[in-house]
Amino acid sequence: NEVDIISAAIRISVDSNTDNFSTGNLAATIDVCTGIVISNAKKRMAACSPDFEKHPVTNEKIKAFKIPKWEEVTSIVNEAARIIPEVKTVGWDVAVLENKVVVIEGNPKWNKGVPQIPMDKGIKADLLKYISS
């Protein structure tokens, strides 16, 4: 009955109709406790990707941005994760709208690069305790 939020990231669209990290857009890491972005953004190219301190189109600063309604985001993810507890790890796509927070989808085969690439830090050890139990 316990849900742990292992990591969180914001996916950032760059002149695209989607925010998909795999198609050239950006991702940055969010502190799961505070909802504050704690890294610059990167593209999926890993080692080849420069850090993006600001959005390349809007010029808005990325790091230190506070995700609106963060408590509601974590609450809805906790609730959704309890629906099928047999799925050990899920990548939740969540949208923060002006008046509400919505779960778009849950991905049991989520992109593990999203939380790792922006921080230049692997999370394999964190994941193993969930998938091997």
Short mmCIF file of C-alpha atoms in Angstrom, two decimals:
data_model
loop_
_atom_site.label_atom_id
_atom_site.label_comp_id
_atom_site.label_asym_id
_atom_site.label_seq_id
_atom_site.Cartn_x
_atom_site.Cartn_y
_atom_site.Cartn_z
CA ASN A 1 0.00 0.00 0.00
CA GLU A 2 3.03 2.29 0.01
CA VAL A 3 3.88 4.48 -2.97
CA ASP A 4 7.33 6.00 -3.46
CA ILE A 5 7.92 8.70 -6.02
CA ILE A 6 11.43 7.78 -7.16
CA SER A 7 12.00 10.73 -9.46
CA ALA A 8 10.19 13.49 -11.31
CA ALA A 9 10.93 15.44 -14.44
CA ILE A 10 9.40 18.14 -16.54
CA ARG A 11 9.37 17.58 -20.28
CA ILE A 12 9.66 20.80 -22.22
CA SER A 13 8.51 21.27 -25.78
CA VAL A 14 10.73 23.21 -28.18
CA ASP A 15 8.84 24.38 -31.28
CA SER A 16 6.88 21.12 -31.32
CA ASN A 17 3.30 20.00 -30.87
CA THR A 18 4.49 17.36 -28.39
CA ASP A 19 6.74 17.34 -25.33
CA ASN A 20 8.24 13.96 -26.16
CA PHE A 21 11.85 13.66 -24.92
CA SER A 22 12.59 11.07 -27.60
CA THR A 23 11.82 13.47 -30.45
CA GLY A 24 14.28 16.21 -29.58
CA ASN A 25 12.54 18.11 -26.83
CA LEU A 26 14.00 18.86 -23.39
CA ALA A 27 13.72 17.40 -19.89
CA ALA A 28 14.77 18.72 -16.50
CA THR A 29 14.70 17.11 -13.05
CA ILE A 30 12.21 18.11 -10.37
CA ASP A 31 12.84 17.73 -6.64
CA VAL A 32 10.10 15.27 -5.63
CA CYS A 33 9.63 16.88 -2.20
CA THR A 34 9.34 20.52 -3.25
CA GLY A 35 8.24 20.50 -6.89
CA ILE A 36 11.12 22.80 -7.82
CA VAL A 37 13.18 22.12 -10.94
CA ILE A 38 16.72 21.31 -9.73
CA SER A 39 18.60 20.88 -13.01
CA ASN A 40 19.06 22.65 -16.27
CA ALA A 41 17.31 20.97 -19.18
CA LYS A 42 18.93 18.59 -21.66
CA LYS A 43 18.04 16.84 -24.86
CA ARG A 44 18.11 13.06 -24.98
CA MET A 45 21.48 13.03 -26.75
CA ALA A 46 23.04 12.60 -23.29
CA ALA A 47 26.76 13.39 -23.48
CA CYS A 48 26.31 15.43 -26.66
CA SER A 49 23.60 17.65 -25.22
CA PRO A 50 24.49 21.01 -23.79
CA ASP A 51 22.71 22.21 -20.67
CA PHE A 52 19.84 24.56 -21.39
CA GLU A 53 19.63 27.15 -18.63
CA LYS A 54 16.82 28.89 -20.50
CA HIS A 55 14.16 27.72 -22.89
CA PRO A 56 15.64 28.14 -26.41
CA VAL A 57 12.49 29.81 -27.76
CA THR A 58 10.92 31.70 -24.84
CA ASN A 59 14.18 32.48 -23.00
CA GLU A 60 12.49 31.56 -19.68
CA LYS A 61 14.81 30.27 -16.95
CA ILE A 62 14.30 26.53 -16.32
CA LYS A 63 16.14 25.70 -13.09
CA ALA A 64 14.36 26.86 -9.91
CA PHE A 65 10.94 26.91 -11.62
CA LYS A 66 8.26 25.80 -9.14
CA ILE A 67 5.76 23.37 -10.64
CA PRO A 68 2.27 24.72 -9.88
CA LYS A 69 -0.05 22.56 -7.79
CA TRP A 70 2.82 20.19 -6.88
CA GLU A 71 1.04 18.78 -3.83
CA GLU A 72 -1.94 17.93 -6.04
CA VAL A 73 0.40 16.31 -8.61
CA THR A 74 1.95 14.00 -6.02
CA SER A 75 -1.44 13.24 -4.50
CA ILE A 76 -3.00 12.19 -7.82
CA VAL A 77 0.05 10.05 -8.68
CA ASN A 78 -0.18 8.33 -5.28
CA GLU A 79 -3.85 7.63 -5.87
CA ALA A 80 -3.31 6.34 -9.43
CA ALA A 81 -0.39 4.10 -8.38
CA ARG A 82 -2.64 2.21 -5.99
CA ILE A 83 -5.07 1.13 -8.73
CA ILE A 84 -2.84 -1.71 -10.03
CA PRO A 85 -0.25 -2.34 -7.30
CA GLU A 86 1.22 -5.34 -9.16
CA VAL A 87 2.92 -2.93 -11.58
CA LYS A 88 6.08 -2.08 -9.64
CA THR A 89 7.19 1.06 -11.48
CA VAL A 90 5.15 3.44 -13.62
CA GLY A 91 6.08 6.59 -15.46
CA TRP A 92 3.12 8.89 -14.96
CA ASP A 93 2.39 11.60 -17.52
CA VAL A 94 0.60 14.37 -15.67
CA ALA A 95 -0.67 17.70 -16.96
CA VAL A 96 -1.04 20.73 -14.74
CA LEU A 97 -3.90 22.80 -16.09
CA GLU A 98 -5.10 26.15 -14.89
CA ASN A 99 -7.94 24.67 -12.80
CA LYS A 100 -6.86 21.07 -12.19
CA VAL A 101 -4.24 18.35 -12.42
CA VAL A 102 -4.91 15.41 -14.74
CA VAL A 103 -3.24 12.06 -15.30
CA ILE A 104 -2.73 11.62 -19.03
CA GLU A 105 -1.40 8.07 -18.83
CA GLY A 106 0.69 5.62 -16.86
CA ASN A 107 3.57 3.86 -18.63
CA PRO A 108 4.90 0.59 -17.16
CA LYS A 109 7.72 0.77 -19.75
CA TRP A 110 8.66 4.37 -19.15
CA ASN A 111 11.69 6.23 -20.49
CA LYS A 112 14.37 5.76 -17.82
CA GLY A 113 16.52 8.41 -19.51
CA VAL A 114 14.17 11.23 -18.51
CA PRO A 115 15.22 11.29 -14.83
CA GLN A 116 18.85 10.36 -15.48
CA ILE A 117 20.09 12.48 -18.40
CA PRO A 118 19.36 15.99 -17.03
CA MET A 119 21.20 15.20 -13.77
CA ASP A 120 24.03 13.18 -15.38
CA LYS A 121 23.30 10.58 -12.71
CA GLY A 122 22.02 7.03 -12.95
CA ILE A 123 19.14 5.69 -10.87
CA LYS A 124 19.67 1.95 -11.42
CA ALA A 125 20.34 1.25 -7.74
CA ASP A 126 17.14 3.06 -6.79
CA LEU A 127 15.13 1.11 -9.35
CA LEU A 128 16.52 -2.32 -8.47
CA LYS A 129 14.95 -2.33 -5.03
CA TYR A 130 11.52 -1.95 -6.66
CA ILE A 131 11.78 -4.31 -9.59
CA SER A 132 13.57 -7.15 -7.80
CA SER A 133 11.20 -7.40 -4.85
#
